[in-house]
Short mmCIF file of C-alpha atoms and ligand atoms in Angstrom, two decimals:
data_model
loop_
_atom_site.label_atom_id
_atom_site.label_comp_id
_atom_site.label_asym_id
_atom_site.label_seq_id
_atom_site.Cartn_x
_atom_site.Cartn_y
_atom_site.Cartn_z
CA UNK A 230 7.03 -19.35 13.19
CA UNK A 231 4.70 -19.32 9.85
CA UNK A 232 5.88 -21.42 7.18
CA UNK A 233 6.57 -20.42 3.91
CA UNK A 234 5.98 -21.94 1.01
CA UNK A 235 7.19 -21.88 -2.12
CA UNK A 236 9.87 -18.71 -2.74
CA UNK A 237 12.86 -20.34 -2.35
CA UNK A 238 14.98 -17.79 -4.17
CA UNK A 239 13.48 -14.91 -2.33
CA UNK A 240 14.37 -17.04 1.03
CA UNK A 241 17.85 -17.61 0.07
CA UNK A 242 18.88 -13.96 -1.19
CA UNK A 243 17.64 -12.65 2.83
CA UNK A 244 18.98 -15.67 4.05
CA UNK A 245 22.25 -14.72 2.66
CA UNK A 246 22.28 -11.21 3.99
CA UNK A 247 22.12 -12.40 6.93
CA UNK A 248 25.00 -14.90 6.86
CA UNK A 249 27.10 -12.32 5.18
CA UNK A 250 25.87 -9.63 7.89
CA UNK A 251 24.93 -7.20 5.64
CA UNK A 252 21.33 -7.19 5.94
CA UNK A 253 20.10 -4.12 4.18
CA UNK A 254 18.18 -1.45 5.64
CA UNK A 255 15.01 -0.81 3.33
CA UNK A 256 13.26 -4.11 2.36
CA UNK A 257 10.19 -3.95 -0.49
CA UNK A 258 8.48 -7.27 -1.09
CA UNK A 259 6.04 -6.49 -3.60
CA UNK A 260 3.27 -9.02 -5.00
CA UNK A 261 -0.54 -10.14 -5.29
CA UNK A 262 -2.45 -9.56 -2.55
CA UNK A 263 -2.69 -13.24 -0.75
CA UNK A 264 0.79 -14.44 -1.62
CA UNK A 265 2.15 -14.27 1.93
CA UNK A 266 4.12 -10.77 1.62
CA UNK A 267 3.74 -10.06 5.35
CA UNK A 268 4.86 -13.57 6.22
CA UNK A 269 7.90 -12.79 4.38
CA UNK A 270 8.28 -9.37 6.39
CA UNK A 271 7.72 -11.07 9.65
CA UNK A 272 10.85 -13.61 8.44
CA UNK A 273 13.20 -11.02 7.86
CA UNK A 274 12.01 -9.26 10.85
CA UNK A 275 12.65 -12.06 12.64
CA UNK A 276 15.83 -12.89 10.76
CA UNK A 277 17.16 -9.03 11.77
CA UNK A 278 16.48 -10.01 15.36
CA UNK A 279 17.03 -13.43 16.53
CA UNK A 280 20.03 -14.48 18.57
CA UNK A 281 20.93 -17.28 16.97
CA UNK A 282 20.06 -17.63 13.02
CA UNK A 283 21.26 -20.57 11.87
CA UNK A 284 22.69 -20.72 8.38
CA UNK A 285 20.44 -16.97 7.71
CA UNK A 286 17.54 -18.68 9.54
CA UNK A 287 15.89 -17.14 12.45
CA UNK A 288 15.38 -20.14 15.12
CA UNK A 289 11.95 -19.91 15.98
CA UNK A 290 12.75 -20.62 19.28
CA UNK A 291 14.32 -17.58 21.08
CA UNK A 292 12.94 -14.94 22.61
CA UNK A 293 13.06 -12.47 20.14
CA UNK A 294 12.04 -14.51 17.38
CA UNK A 295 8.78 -15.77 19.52
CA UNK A 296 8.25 -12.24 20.14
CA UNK A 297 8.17 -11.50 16.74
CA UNK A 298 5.94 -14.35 16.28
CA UNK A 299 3.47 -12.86 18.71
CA UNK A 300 3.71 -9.79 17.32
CA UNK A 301 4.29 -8.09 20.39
CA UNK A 302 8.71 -7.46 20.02
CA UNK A 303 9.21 -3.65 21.25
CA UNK A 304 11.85 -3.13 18.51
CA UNK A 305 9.22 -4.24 15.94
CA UNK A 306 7.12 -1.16 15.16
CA UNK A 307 4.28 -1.94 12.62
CA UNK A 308 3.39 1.44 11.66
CA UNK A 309 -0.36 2.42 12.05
CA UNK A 310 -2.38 3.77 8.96
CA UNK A 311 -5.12 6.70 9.25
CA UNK A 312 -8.29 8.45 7.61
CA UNK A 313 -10.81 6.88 5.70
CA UNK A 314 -8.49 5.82 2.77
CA UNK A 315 -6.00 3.84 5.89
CA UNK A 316 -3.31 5.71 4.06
CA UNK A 317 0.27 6.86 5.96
CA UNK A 318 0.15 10.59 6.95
CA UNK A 319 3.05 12.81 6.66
CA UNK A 320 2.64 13.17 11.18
CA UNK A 321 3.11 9.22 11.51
CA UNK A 322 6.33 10.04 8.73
CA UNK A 323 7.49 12.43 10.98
CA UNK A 324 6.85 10.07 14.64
CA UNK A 325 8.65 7.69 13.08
CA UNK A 326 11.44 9.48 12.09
CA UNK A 327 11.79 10.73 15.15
CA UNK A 328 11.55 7.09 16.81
CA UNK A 329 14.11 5.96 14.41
CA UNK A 330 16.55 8.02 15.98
CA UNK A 331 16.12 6.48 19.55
CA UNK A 332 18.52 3.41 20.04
CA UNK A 333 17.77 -0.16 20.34
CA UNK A 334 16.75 -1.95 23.91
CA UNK A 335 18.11 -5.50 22.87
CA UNK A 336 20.58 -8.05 22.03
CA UNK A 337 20.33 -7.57 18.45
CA UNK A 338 20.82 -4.08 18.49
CA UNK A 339 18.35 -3.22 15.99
CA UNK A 340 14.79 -2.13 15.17
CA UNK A 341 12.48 -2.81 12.51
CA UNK A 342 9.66 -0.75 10.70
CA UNK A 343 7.00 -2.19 8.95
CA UNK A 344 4.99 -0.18 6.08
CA UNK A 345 2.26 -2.63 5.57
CA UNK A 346 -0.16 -2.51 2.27
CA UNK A 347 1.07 0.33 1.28
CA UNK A 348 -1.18 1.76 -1.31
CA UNK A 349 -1.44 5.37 -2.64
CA UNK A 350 1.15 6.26 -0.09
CA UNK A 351 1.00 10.45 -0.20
CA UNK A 352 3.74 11.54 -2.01
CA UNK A 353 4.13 14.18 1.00
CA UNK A 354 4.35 11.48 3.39
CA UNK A 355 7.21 9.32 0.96
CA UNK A 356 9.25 12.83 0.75
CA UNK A 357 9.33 13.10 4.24
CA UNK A 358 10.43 9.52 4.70
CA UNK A 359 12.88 9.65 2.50
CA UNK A 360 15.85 11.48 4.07
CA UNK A 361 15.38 8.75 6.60
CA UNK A 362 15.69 5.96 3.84
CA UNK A 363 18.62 7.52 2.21
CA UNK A 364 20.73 7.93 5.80
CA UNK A 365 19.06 5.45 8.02
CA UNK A 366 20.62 4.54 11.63
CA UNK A 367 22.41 1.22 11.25
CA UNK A 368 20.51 -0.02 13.47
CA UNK A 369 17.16 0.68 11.79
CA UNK A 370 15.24 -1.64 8.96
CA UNK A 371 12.31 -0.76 7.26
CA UNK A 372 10.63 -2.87 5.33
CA UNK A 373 7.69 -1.86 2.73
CA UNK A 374 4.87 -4.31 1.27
CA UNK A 375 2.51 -3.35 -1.06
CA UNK A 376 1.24 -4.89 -4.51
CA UNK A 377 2.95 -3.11 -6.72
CA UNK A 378 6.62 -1.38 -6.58
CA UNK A 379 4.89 1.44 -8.68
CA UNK A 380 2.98 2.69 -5.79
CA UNK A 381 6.24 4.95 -4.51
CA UNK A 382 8.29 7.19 -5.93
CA UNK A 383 11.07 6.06 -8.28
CA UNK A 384 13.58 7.95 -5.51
CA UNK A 385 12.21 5.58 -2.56
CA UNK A 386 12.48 2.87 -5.08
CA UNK A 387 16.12 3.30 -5.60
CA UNK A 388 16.91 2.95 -2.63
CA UNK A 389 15.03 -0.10 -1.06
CA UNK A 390 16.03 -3.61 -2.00
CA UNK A 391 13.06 -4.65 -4.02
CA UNK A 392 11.88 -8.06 -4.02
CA UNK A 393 8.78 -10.37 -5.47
CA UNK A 394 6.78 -12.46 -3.78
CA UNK A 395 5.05 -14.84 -5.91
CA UNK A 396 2.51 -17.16 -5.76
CA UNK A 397 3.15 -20.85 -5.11
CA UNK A 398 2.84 -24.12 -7.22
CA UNK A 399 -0.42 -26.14 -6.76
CA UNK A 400 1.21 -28.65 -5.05
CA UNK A 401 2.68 -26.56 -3.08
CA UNK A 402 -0.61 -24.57 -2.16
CA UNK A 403 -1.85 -28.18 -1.86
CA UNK A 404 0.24 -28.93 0.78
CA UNK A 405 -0.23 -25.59 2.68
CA UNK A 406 -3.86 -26.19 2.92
CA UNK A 407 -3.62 -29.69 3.57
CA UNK A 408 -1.39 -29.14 6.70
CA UNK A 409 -3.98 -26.14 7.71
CA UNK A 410 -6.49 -28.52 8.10
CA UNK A 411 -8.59 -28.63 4.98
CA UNK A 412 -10.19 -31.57 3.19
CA UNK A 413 -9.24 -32.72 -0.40
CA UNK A 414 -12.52 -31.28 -1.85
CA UNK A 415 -11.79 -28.11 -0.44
CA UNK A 416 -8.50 -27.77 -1.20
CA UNK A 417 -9.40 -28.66 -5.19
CA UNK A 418 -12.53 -26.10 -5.20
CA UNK A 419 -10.10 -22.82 -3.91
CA UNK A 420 -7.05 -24.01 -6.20
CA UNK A 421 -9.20 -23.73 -8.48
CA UNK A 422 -10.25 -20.54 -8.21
CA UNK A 423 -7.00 -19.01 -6.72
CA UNK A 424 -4.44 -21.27 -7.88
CA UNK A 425 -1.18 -20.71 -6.28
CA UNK A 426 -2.06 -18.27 -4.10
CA UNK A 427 -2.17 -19.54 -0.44
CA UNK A 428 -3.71 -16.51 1.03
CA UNK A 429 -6.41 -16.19 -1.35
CA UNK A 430 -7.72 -19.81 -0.78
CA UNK A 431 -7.58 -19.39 2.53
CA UNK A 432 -9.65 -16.66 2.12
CA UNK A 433 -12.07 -18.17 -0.34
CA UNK A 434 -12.38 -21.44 2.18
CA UNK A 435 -13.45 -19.29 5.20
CA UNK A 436 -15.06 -16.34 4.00
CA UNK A 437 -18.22 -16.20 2.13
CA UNK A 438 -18.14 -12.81 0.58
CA UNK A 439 -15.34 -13.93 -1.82
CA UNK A 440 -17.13 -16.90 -2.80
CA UNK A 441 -19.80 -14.58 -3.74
CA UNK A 442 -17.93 -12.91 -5.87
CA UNK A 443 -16.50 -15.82 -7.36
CA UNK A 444 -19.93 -16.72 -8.32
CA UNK A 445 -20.71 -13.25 -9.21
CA UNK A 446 -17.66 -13.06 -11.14
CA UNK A 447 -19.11 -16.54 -13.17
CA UNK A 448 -22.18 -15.23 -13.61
CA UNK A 449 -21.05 -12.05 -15.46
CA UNK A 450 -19.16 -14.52 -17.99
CA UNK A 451 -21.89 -16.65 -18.72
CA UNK A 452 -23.82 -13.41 -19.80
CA UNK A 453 -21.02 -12.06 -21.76
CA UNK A 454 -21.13 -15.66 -23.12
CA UNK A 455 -24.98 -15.87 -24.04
CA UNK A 456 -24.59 -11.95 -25.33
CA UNK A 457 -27.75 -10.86 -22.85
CA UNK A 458 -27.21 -7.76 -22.18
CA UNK A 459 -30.19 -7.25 -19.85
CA UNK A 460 -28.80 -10.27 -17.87
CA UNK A 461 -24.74 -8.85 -17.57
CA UNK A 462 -27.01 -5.54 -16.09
CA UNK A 463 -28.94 -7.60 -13.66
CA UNK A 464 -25.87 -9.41 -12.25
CA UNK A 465 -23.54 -6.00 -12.22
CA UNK A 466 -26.63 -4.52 -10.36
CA UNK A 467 -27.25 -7.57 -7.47
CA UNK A 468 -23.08 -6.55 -6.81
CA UNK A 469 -24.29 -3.83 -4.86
CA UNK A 470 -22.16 -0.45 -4.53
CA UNK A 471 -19.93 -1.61 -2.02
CA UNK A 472 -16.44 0.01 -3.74
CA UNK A 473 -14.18 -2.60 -2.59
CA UNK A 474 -16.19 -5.53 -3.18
CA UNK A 475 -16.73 -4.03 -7.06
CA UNK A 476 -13.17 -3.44 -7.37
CA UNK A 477 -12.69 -6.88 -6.57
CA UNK A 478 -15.38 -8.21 -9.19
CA UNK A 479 -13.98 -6.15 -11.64
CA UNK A 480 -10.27 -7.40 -11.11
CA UNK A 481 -11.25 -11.07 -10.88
CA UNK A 482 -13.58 -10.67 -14.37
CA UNK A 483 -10.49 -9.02 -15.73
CA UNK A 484 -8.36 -11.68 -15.14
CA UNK A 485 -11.63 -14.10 -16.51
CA UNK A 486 -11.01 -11.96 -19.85
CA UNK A 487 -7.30 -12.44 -19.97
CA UNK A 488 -7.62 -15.99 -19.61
CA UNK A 489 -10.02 -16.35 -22.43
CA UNK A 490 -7.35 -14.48 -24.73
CA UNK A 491 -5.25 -16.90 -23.43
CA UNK A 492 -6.98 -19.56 -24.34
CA UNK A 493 -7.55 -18.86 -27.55
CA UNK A 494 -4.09 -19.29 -28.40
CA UNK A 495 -3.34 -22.29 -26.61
CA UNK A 496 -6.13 -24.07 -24.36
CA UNK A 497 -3.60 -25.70 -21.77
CA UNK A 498 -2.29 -22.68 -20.79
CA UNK A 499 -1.94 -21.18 -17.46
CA UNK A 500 -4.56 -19.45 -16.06
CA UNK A 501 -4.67 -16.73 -13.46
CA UNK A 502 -8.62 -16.31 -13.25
CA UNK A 503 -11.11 -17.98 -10.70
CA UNK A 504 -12.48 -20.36 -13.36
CA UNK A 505 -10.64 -22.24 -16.32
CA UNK A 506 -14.15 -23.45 -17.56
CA UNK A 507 -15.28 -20.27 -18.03
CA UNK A 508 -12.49 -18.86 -19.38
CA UNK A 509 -12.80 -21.16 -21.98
CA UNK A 510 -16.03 -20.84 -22.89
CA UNK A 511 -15.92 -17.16 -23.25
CA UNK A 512 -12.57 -17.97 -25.56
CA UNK A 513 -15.23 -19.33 -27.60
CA UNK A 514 -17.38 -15.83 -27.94
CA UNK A 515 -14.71 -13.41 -27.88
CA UNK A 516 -11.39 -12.68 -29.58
CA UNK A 517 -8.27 -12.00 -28.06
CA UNK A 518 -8.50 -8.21 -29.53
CA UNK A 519 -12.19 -8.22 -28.25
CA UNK A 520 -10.97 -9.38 -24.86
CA UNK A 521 -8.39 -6.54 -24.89
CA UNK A 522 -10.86 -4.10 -25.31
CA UNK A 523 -13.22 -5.41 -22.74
CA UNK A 524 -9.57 -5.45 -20.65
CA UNK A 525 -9.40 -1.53 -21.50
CA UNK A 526 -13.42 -0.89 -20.40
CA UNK A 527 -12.78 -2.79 -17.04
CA UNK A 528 -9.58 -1.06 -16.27
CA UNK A 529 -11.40 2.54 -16.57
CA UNK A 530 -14.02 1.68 -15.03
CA UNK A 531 -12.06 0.23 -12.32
CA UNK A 532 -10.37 3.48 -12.10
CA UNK A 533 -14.15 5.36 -11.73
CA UNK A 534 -14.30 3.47 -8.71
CA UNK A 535 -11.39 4.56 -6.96
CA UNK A 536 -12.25 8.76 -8.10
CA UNK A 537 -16.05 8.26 -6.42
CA UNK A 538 -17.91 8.20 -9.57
CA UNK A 539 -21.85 6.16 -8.92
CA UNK A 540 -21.50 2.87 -9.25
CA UNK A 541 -24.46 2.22 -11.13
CA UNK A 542 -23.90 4.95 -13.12
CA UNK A 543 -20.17 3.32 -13.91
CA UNK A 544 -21.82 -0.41 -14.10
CA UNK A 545 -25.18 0.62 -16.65
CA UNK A 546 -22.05 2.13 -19.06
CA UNK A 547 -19.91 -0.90 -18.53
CA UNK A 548 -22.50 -2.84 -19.27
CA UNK A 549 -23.60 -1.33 -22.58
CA UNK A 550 -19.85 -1.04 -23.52
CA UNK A 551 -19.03 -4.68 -23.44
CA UNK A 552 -22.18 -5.79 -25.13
CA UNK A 553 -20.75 -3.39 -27.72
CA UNK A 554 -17.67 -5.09 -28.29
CA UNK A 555 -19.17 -8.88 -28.25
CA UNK A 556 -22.16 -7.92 -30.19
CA UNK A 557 -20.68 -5.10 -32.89
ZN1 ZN B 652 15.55 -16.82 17.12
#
């Protein structure tokens, strides 16, 4: 069974449902990608099946719950995305429905659904669910993760329990990593970067495109900070026009921006960026209003991305925009 760290009220409001037996049927644990949201749906899957939770715990030990673990439990259904996008068609809606309405093969007696990163989820495809979600079999659980609630409709909303998962405290992420393996250095370089979020530096320990992007991401300050405009191009350019990898340079110099508006007002503050020495530098250059603006530039062009504009076309105007703000 994975551990989980941190979340301790989010742990005790499922683990209560389950001691009170009233576990409810539609389950959305929304929060930062990395933060361990499918960890948490694993735990309540496992929760909703084992055969002896102790105190709201799931044991670990039995067979559903080491099922669950493997990922291979045949009441566990983790529904499959399609197209390009990986987005939830309105046919898988429908299978499932229609799956829903078949009856449990085990102790338990019930089955669980899991929506995972659900993103953009059709509005066609959340209609059709929806009857489901309103008058679910007892016996079925569904349970929705995605980063934001705002990605479904207000009706599916209303009707799913809606819960945060949140990112840990350093020590806390400390400890994670240290008990995955990872050396002190290490473990100081990715909280660095990603704080308190255990997934993310994981991720920035073992893969090198994010680390690439941090740097990236550092080297786009440091122009922004020495106001060369033909440098911030140069960097944007070397980014490439992969979309996901710019959406991901754009969010993380976002954050970079926020942090330096942050700063500003008070320099031991909480930072949610991949670098506290830039951020403060670039406090230095820019004002907070300047740094909202900047905030608004990335945010559009960030939504250019997603609609298939050119991404050099998007970048080159980026570029000239922000050298607007810090140099006008
Ligand atoms: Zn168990």
């Amino acid at each position: 069974m994975k551990k989980i760290y941190g979340n301790k009220q989010l742990l005790s409001v499922l683990e209560g449902m389950i001691v009170n037996d009233r576990p409810v049927n539609s389950l959305m644990l929304y929060g930062d990608k990395g933060c361990g949201k499918k960890t948490v749906a694993d735990y309540y899957t496992m929760q909703l099946l084992c055969s002896s939770p102790e105190n709201g715990r799931p044991c670990g030990k039995c067979n559903a719950c080491r099922n669950v673990a493997a990922g291979n439990h045949p009441d566990v259904t983790y529904v499959e995305t399609s197209g390009k996008l990986g987005g939830y068609s309105v046919e898988t809606a429908r299978n499932i429905i229609a799956d829903a309405f078949i009856k449990p093969n085990n102790d338990s007696g019930r089955k669980v659904y899991q929506f995972r990163d659900c993103h953009n989820m059709d509005p066609r495809t959340q209609n059709t669910l929806l009857k489901l979600i309103e008058e679910p079999p007892e016996y079925a659980h569904f349970i929705f993760t995605a980063e934001s609630k705002y990605e479904f409709l207000p009706t599916i909303i209303s009707r799913c329990m809606c819960l945060g998962v949140s990112p840990c405290t350093i020590d806390e992420t400390a400890q994670a990593l240290e008990e995955a393996g990872y050396t002190p250095e290490q473990i100081t370089s990715a909280t660095n970067s990603f704080h308190g979020n255990i997934g993310l530096c994981i991720q920035y320990l073992s893969d090198q495109q994010l680390r690439d992007a941090v740097d990236l991401t550092k080297k786009l300050s440091d122009s922004i900070i020495r106001k060369d405009e033909y440098g911030l191009n140069a960097v944007f350019m070397s980014a490439g026009t992969d979309r996901s990898r710019i959406k991901r340079i754009l969010s993380m110099t976002d954050k970079l921006v926020r942090d330096a508006a942050v700063l500003a007002e008070d320099k031991d503050a909480a930072i949610i960026g991949c670098s506290r020495r830039e951020a403060a530098s670039l406090s230095e250059i820019i004002t907070p209003i300047q740094a909202g603006r900047i905030h608004d530039l990335l945010e559009k062009a960030w939504g250019s991305v997603e609609s298939n504009v050119s991404i050099p076309l998007i970048l080159t105007a980026l570029c000239g925009e922000i050298m607007d703000i810090v140099i006008g």
